[in-house]
Tab-separated table of C-alpha atoms and ligand atoms in Angstrom:
chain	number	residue	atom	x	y	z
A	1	UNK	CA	0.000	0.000	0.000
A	2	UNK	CA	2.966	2.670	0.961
A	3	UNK	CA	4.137	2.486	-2.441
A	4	UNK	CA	0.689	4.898	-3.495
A	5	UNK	CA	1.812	7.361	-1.249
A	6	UNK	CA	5.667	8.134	-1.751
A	7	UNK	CA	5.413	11.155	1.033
A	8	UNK	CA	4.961	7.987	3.712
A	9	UNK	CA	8.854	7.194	2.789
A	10	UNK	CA	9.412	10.890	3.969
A	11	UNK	CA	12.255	10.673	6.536
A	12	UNK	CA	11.658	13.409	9.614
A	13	UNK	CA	13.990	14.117	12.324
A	14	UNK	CA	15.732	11.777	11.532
A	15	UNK	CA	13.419	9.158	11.479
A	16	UNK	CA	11.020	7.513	8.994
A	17	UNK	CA	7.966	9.145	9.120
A	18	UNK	CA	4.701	7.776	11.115
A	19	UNK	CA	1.853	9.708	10.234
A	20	UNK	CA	-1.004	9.220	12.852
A	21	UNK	CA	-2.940	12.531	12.147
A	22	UNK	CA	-4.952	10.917	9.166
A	23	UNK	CA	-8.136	12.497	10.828
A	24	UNK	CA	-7.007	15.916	10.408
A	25	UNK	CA	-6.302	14.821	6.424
A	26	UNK	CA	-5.403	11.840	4.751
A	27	UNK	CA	-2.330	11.701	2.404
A	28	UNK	CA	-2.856	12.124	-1.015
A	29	UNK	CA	-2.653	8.563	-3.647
A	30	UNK	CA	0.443	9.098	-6.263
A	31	UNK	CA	-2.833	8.048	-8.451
A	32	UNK	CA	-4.845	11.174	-7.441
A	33	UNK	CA	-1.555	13.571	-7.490
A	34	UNK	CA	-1.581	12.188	-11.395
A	35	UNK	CA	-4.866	12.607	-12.211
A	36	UNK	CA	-5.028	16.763	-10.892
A	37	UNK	CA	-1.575	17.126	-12.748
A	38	UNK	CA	-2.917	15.470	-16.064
A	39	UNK	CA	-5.829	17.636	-15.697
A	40	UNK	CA	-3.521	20.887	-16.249
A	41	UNK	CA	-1.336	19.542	-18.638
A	42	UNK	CA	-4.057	18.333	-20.739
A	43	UNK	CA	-7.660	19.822	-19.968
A	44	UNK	CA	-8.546	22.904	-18.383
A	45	UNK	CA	-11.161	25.321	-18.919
A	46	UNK	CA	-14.032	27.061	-16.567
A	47	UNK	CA	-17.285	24.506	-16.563
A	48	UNK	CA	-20.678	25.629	-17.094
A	49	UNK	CA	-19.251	28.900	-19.283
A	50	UNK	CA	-17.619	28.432	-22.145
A	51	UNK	CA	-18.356	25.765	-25.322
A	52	UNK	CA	-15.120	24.972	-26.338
A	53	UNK	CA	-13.022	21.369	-26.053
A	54	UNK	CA	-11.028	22.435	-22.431
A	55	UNK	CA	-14.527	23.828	-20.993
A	56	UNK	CA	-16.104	20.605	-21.924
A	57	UNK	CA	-13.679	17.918	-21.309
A	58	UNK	CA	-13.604	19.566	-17.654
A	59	UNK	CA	-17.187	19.662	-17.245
A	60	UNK	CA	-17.438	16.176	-18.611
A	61	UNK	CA	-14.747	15.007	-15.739
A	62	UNK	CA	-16.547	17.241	-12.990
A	63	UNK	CA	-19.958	15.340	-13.611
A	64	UNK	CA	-18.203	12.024	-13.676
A	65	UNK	CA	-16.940	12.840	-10.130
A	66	UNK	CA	-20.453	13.607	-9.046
A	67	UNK	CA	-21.824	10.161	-10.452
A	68	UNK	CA	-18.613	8.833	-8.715
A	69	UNK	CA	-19.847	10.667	-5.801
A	70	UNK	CA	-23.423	9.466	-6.084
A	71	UNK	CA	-22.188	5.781	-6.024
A	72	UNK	CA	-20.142	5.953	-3.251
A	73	UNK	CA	-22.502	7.205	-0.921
A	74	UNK	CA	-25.629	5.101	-2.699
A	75	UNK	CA	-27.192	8.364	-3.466
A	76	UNK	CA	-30.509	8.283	-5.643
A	77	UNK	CA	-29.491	11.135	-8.256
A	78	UNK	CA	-26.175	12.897	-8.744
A	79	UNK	CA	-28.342	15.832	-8.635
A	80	UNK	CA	-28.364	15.098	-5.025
A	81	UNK	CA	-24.509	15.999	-4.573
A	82	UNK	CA	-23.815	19.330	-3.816
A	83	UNK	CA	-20.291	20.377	-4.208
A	84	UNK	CA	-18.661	22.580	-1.819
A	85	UNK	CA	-15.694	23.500	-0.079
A	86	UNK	CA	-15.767	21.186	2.536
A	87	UNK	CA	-17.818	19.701	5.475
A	88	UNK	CA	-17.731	23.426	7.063
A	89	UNK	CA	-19.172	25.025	4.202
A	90	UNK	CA	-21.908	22.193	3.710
A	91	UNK	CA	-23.077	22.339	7.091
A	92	UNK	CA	-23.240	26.356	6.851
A	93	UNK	CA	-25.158	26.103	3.617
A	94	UNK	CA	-27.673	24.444	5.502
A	95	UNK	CA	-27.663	26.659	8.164
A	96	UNK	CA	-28.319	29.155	6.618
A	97	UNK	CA	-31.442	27.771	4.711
A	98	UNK	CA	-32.598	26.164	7.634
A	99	UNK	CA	-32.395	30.311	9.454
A	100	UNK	CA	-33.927	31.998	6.445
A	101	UNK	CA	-36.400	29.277	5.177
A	102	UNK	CA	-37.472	26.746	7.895
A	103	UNK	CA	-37.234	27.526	11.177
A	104	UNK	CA	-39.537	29.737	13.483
A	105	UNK	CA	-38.721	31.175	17.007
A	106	UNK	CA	-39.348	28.095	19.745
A	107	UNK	CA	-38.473	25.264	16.856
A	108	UNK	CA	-35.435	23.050	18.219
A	109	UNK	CA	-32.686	21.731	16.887
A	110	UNK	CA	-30.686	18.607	18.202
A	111	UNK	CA	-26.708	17.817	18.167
A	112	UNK	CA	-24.828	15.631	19.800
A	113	UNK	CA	-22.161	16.826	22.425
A	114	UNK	CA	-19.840	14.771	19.870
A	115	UNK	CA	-20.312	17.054	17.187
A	116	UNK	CA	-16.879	18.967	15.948
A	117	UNK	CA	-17.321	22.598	15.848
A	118	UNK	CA	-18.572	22.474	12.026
A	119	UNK	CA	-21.866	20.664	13.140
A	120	UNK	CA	-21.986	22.886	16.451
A	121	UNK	CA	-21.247	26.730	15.698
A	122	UNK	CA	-23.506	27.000	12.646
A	123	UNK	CA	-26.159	25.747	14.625
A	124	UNK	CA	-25.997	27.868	17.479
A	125	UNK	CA	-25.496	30.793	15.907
A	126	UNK	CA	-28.750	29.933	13.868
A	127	UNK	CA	-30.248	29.539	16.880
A	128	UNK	CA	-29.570	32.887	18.166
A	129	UNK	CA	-30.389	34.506	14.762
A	130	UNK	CA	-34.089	33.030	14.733
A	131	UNK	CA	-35.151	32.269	18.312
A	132	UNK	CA	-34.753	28.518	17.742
A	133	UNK	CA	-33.716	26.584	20.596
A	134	UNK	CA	-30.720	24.565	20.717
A	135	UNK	CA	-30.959	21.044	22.524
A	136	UNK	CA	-27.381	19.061	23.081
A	137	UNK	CA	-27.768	14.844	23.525
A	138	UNK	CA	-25.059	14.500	26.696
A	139	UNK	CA	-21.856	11.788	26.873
A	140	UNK	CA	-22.038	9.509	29.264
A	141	UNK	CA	-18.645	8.763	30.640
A	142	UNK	CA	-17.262	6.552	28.260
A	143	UNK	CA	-17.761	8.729	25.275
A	144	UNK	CA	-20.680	7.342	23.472
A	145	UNK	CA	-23.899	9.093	23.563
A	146	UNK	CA	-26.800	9.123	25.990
A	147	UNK	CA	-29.510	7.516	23.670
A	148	UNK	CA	-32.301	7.925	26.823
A	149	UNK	CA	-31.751	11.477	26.872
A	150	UNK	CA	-31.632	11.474	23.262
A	151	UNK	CA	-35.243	9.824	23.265
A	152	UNK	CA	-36.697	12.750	25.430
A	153	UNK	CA	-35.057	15.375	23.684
A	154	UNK	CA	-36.731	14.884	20.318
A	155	UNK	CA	-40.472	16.643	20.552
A	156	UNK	CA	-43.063	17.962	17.768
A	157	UNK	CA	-40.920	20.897	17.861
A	158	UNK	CA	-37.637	19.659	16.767
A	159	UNK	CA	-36.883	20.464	13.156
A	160	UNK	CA	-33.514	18.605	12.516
A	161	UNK	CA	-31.484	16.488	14.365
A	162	UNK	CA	-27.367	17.035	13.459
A	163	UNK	CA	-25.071	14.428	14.424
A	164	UNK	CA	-21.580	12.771	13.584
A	165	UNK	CA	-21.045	9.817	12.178
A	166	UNK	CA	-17.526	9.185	14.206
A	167	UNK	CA	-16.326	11.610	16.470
A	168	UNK	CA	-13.103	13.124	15.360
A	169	UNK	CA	-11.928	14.133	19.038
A	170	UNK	CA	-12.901	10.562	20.512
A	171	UNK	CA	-13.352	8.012	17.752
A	172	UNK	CA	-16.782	7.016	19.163
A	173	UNK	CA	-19.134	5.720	16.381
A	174	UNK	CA	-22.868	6.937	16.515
A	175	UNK	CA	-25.922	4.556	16.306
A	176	UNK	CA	-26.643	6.892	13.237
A	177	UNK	CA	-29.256	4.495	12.058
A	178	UNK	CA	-31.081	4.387	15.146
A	179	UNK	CA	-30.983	7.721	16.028
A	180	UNK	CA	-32.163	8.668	12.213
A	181	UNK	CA	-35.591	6.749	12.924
A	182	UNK	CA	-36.139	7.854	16.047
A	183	UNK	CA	-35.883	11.705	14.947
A	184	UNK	CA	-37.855	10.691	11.740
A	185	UNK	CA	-40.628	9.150	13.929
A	186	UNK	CA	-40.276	12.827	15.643
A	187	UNK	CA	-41.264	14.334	12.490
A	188	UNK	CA	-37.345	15.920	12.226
A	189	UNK	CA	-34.943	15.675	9.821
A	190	UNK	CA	-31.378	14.316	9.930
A	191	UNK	CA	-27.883	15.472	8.890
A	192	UNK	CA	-25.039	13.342	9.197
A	193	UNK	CA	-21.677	14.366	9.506
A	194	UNK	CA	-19.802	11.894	7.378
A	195	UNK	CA	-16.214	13.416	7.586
A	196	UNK	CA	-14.715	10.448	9.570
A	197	UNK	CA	-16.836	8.393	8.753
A	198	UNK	CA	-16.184	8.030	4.998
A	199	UNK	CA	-12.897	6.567	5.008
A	200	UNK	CA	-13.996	3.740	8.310
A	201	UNK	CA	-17.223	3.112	7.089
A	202	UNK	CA	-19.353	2.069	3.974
A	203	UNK	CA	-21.966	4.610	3.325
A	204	UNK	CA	-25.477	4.226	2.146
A	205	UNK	CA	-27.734	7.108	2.433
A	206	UNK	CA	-30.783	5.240	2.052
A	207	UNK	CA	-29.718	2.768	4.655
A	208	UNK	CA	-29.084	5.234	7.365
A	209	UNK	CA	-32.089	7.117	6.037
A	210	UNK	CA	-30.752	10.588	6.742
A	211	UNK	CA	-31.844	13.899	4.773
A	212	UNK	CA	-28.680	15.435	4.506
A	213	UNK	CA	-25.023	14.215	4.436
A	214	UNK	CA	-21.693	15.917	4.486
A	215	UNK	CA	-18.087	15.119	4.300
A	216	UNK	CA	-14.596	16.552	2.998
A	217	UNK	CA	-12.609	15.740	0.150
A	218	UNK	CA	-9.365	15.929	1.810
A	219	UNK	CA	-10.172	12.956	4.885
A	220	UNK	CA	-10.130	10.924	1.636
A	221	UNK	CA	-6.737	12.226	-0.116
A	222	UNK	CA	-7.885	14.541	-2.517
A	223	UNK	CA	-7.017	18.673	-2.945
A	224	UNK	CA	-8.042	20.759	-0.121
A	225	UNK	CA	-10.994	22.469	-0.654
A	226	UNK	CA	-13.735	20.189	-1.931
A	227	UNK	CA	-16.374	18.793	-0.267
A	228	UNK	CA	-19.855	17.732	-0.678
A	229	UNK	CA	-23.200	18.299	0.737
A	230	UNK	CA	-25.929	15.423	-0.018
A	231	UNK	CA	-29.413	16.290	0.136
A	232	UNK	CA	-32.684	14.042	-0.686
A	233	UNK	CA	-33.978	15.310	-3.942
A	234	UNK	CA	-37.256	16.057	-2.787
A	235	UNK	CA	-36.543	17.979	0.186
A	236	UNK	CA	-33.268	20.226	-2.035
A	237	UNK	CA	-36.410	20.466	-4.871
A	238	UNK	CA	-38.642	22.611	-2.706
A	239	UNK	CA	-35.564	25.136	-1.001
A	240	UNK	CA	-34.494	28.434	-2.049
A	241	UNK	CA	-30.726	28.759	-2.700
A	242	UNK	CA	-28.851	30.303	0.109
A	243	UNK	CA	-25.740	31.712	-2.384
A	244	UNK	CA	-26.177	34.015	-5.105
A	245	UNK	CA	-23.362	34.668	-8.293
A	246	UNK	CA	-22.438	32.593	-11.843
A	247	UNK	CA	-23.668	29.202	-12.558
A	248	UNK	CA	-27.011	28.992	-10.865
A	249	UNK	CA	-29.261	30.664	-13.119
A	250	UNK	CA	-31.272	29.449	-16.039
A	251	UNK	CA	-32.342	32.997	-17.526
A	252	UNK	CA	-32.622	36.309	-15.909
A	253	UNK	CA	-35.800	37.811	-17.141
A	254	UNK	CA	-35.826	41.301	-15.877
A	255	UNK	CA	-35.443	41.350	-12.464
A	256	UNK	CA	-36.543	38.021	-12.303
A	257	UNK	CA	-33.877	35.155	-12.169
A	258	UNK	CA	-34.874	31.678	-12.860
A	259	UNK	CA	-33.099	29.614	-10.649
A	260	UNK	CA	-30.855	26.408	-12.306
A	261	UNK	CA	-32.179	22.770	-11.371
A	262	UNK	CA	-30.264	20.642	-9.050
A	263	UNK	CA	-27.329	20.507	-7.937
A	264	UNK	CA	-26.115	24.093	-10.328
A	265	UNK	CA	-28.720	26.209	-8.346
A	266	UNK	CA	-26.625	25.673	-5.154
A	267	UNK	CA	-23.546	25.848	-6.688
A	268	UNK	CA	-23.322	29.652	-7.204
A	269	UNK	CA	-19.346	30.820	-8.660
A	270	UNK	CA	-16.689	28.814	-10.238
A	271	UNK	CA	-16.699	25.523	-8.364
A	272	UNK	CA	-13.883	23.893	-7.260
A	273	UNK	CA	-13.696	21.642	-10.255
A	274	UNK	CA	-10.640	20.230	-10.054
A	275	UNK	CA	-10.956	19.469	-6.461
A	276	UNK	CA	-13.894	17.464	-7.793
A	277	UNK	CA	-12.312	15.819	-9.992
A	278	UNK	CA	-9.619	14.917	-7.748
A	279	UNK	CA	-12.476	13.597	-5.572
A	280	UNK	CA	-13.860	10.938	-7.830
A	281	UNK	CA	-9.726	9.689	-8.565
A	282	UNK	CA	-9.633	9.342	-4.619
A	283	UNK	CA	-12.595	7.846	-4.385
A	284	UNK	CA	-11.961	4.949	-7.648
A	285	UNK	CA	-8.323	4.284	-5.975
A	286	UNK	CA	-10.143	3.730	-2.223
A	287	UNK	CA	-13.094	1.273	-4.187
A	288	UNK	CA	-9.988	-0.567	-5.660
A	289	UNK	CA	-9.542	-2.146	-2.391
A	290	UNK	CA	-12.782	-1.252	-0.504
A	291	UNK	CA	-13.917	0.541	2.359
A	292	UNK	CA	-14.380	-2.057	4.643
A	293	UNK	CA	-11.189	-3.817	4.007
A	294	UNK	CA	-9.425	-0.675	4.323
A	295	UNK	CA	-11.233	0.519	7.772
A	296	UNK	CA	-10.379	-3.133	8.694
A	297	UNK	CA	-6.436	-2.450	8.307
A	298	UNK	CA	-6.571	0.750	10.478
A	299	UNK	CA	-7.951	-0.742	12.712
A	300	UNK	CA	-5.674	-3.374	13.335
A	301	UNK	CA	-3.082	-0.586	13.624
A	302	UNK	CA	-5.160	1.176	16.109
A	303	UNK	CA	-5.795	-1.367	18.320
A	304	UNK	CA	-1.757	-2.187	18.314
A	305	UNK	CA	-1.063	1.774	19.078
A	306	UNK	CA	-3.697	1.084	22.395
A	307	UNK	CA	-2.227	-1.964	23.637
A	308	UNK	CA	1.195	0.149	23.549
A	309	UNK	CA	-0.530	3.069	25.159
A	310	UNK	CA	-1.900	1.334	27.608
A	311	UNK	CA	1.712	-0.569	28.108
A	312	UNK	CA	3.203	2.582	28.830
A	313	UNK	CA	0.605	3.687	31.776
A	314	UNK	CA	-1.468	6.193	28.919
A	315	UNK	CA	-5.567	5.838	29.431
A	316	UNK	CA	-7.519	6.340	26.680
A	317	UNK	CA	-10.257	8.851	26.662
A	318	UNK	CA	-13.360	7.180	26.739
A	319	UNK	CA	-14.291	3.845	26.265
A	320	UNK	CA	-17.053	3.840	23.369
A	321	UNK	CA	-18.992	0.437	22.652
A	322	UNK	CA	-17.614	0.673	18.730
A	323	UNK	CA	-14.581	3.131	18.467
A	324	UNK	CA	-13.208	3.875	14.752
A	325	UNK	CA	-10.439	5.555	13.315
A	326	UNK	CA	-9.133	7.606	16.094
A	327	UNK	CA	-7.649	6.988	19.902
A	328	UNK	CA	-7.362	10.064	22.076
A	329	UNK	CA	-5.024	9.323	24.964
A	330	UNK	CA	-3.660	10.782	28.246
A	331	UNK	CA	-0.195	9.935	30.042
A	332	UNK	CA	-0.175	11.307	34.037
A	333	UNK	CA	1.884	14.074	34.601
A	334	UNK	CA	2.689	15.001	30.601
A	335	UNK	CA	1.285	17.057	28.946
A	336	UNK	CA	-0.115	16.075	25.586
A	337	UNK	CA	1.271	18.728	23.385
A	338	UNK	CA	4.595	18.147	25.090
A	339	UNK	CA	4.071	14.432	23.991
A	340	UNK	CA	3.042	15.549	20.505
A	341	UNK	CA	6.079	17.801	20.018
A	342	UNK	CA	8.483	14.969	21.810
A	343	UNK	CA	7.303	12.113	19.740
A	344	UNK	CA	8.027	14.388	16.191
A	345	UNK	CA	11.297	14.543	17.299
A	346	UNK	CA	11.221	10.174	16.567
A	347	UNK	CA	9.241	10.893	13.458
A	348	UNK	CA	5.657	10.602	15.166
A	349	UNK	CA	3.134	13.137	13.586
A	350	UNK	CA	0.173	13.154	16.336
A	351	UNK	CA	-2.074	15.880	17.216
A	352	UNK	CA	-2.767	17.419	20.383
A	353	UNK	CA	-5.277	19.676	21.147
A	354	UNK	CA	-8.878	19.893	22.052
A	355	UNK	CA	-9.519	18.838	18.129
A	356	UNK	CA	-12.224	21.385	17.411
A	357	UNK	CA	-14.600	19.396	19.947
A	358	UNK	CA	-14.345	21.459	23.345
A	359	UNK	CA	-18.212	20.172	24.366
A	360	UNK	CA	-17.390	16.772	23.966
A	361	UNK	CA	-14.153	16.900	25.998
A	362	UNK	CA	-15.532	19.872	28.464
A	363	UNK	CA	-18.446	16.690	29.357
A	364	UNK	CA	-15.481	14.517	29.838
A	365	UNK	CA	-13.790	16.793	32.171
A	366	UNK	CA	-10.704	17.175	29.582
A	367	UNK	CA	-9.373	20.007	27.797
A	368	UNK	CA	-6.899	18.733	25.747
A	369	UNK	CA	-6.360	15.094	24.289
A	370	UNK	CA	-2.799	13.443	22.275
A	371	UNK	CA	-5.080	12.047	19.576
A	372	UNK	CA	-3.540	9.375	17.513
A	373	UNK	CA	-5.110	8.265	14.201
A	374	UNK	CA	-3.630	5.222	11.789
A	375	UNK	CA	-5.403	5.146	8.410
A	376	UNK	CA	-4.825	1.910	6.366
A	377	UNK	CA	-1.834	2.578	4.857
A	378	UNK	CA	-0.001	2.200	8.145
A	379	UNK	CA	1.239	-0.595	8.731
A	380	UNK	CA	1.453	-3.307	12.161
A	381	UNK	CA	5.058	-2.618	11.610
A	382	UNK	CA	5.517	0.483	12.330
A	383	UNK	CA	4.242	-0.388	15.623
A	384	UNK	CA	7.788	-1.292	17.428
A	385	UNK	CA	8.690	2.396	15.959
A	386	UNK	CA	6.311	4.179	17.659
A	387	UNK	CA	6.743	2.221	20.724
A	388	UNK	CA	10.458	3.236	21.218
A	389	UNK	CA	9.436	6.390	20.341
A	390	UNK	CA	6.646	6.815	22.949
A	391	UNK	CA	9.186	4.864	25.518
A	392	UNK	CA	11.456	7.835	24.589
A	393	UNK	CA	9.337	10.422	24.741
A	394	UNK	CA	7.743	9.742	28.004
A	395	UNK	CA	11.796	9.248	29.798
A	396	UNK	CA	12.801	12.802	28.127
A	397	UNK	CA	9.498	14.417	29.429
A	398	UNK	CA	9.555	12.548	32.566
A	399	UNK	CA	13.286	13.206	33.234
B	1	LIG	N1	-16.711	17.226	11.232
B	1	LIG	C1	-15.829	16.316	11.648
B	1	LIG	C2	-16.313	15.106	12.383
B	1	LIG	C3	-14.474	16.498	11.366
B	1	LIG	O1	-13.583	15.602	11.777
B	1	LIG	C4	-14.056	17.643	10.645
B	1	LIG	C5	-12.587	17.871	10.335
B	1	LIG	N2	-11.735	17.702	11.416
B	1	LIG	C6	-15.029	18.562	10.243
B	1	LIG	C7	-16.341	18.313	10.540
B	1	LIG	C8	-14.667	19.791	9.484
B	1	LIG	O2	-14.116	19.464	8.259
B	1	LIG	P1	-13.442	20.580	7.331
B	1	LIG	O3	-12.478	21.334	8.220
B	1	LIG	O4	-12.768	19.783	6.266
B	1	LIG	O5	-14.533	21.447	6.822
């Protein structure tokens, strides 16, 4: 697998590189860094604009990605993809329909105390725009969520229930399903955060049942910058767009502009094409070997990294029933961003931090967390690396 991605043979410090920080962004396939470079020295032109062979040969790539995208997540219609810059800006495009087109002062909205600050922010601030109450499903102390409280949160007045997937700070994976029905039988509608999930788990929109779906390009090696937004037809048929510019008109008549059908009415400016284009190579090199298989082989990794952890006196933080993708640990007495910055001297690349999830860890009684996270092109061994480096780390830090 290491041979796709030659920056993995990267030496740092000294040291070969171990890159545990795939859930901040996955490295990018040799494959995919061909197919963007081919793209320029072959085929580029604005989509949507212009008639001639670059325009169309790009558009004609762009629109494969979307079908590619379409597939992967078992989408009805590619009109149901919605490009964008990333989770972030999906989640805020919804937002900000849901604030100027759905919601009325009292409504509630649900998310999780698991939700990274993309899925949190927006909605709060929409709450305070509109007079919408916000309603936050608790931990319970080993980091999954409290699906009682969850129960008797959801009333005739919640509008849309917002939850991850897999939690980026903790690696704790939802009951997404469940927790879709249950807000359907509400009378609410669902968005799920896909943006760790993608890479650890197989999607299928229609088997979770959720409305709305987002994830980033870049958590599954492609350009920064791309992202989609997956909306059920019917439901993305009947909204007004929330962006305004090129692209996303059919004819102006007047003062009267006739909005573009799915997805182009949503899609206002020059899109990121290539970034889409880049998505659907990322996606056809992960189907190569499969999403499940490939989940499978980080987490083989993962579960060697927390037998060493726990070897070396760390804890992890929490103890979910199904964990994927990501292990956020504690050593006494060090600090974890003294760990991160010890362990790059050996090569390690780690994060430390409070990973964009303050509620979740705030619940938890934690600020900050060493989060490690193998994707499946590490390998089992690495593992005696990264134990010698820990070993080290810990003595230097320790004294
Ligand atoms: N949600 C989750 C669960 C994430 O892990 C991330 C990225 N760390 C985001 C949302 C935000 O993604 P982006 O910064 O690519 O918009």
């Amino acid at each position: 697998m290491k041979e796709y991605f030659p920056i993995l043979s990267t030496q740092v410090n000294g040291s070969p590189l171990l890159y545990y920080d795939n859930a901040a962004t996955l490295q990018m396939a040799a494959p995919v860094q061909e197919t963007v470079a081919e793209h320029y020295r072959t085929c580029n032109g604005n989509v949507h604009r212009s008639s001639h062979a670059m325009a169309r040969s790009t558009e004609e790539r762009m629109e494969a990605a979307r079908e590619t995208v379409r597939a992967f997540l078992g989408a009805e219609h590619p009109e149901e993809i919605l490009f964008t810059s990333g989770t972030t800006q999906s989640i805020n495009l919804l937002a900000r329909i849901y604030e100027d087109q759905l919601l009325h002062p009292g409504d509630e909205i649900v998310v999780t105390a698991l939700e990274h600050n993309s899925n949190f922010l927006p909605w709060l601030e929409v709450c305070r725009r509109t007079g919408a109450v916000l309603r936050v499903v608790p931990l319970i102390p080993e980091g999954d969520l409290d699906l009682d409280a969850y129960a008797q949160l959801l009333t005739d007045r919640t509008r849309l229930v917002c939850m991850t997937w897999v939690s980026n700070a903790i690696g704790t994976v939802n009951p997404v399903e469940r927790m879709t029905a249950l807000a359907h039988q509400a009378g609410a509608k669902v968005l799920v955060d896909g943006a760790q999930a993608v890479l650890h788990r197989s999607v299928d929109v229609a088997r979770l049942g959720c409305d709305y779906f987002s994830f980033s390009g870049h958590k599954l090696g492609t350009l920064t910058g791309i992202g989609v937004l997956y909306g059920r037809q019917e439901l993305l048929d009947n909204l007004h767009p929330p962006f305004f510019g090129g692209g996303m008109i059919s004819t102006l008549e007047g003062l009267h502009p006739n909005y573009a059908p799915l997805p182009y009415r949503f899609e206002a400016g020059t899109p990121n094409y290539v970034g889409a284009i880049s998505l659907g190579a990322a996606i056809d090199f992960l189907n190569r070997f499969g999403i499940q298989a490939l989940a499978a082989r980080a987490e083989t990794v993962l579960n060697g990294i927390q037998s060493i952890v726990l070897a070396h006196g760390g804890s992890t933080v929490g103890n979910p029933q199904i964990r994927a993708g990501v292990l956020s640990v504690l050593f006494p007495g060090v600090h974890p961003y003294d760990l991160a910055c010890a362990l790059d001297q050996f090569g390690v690349a780690v994060r430390a931090g409070h990973h964009c999830a303050s509620y979740a860890l705030a619940q938890l009684d934690i600020s900050e967390t060493l989060r490690i996270s193998p994707a499946f092109y590490n390998e089992p061994e690495e593992l005696p690396q990264f134990d010698q480096a820990l070993e080290r780390s810990l003595r230097l830090l320790r004294g």
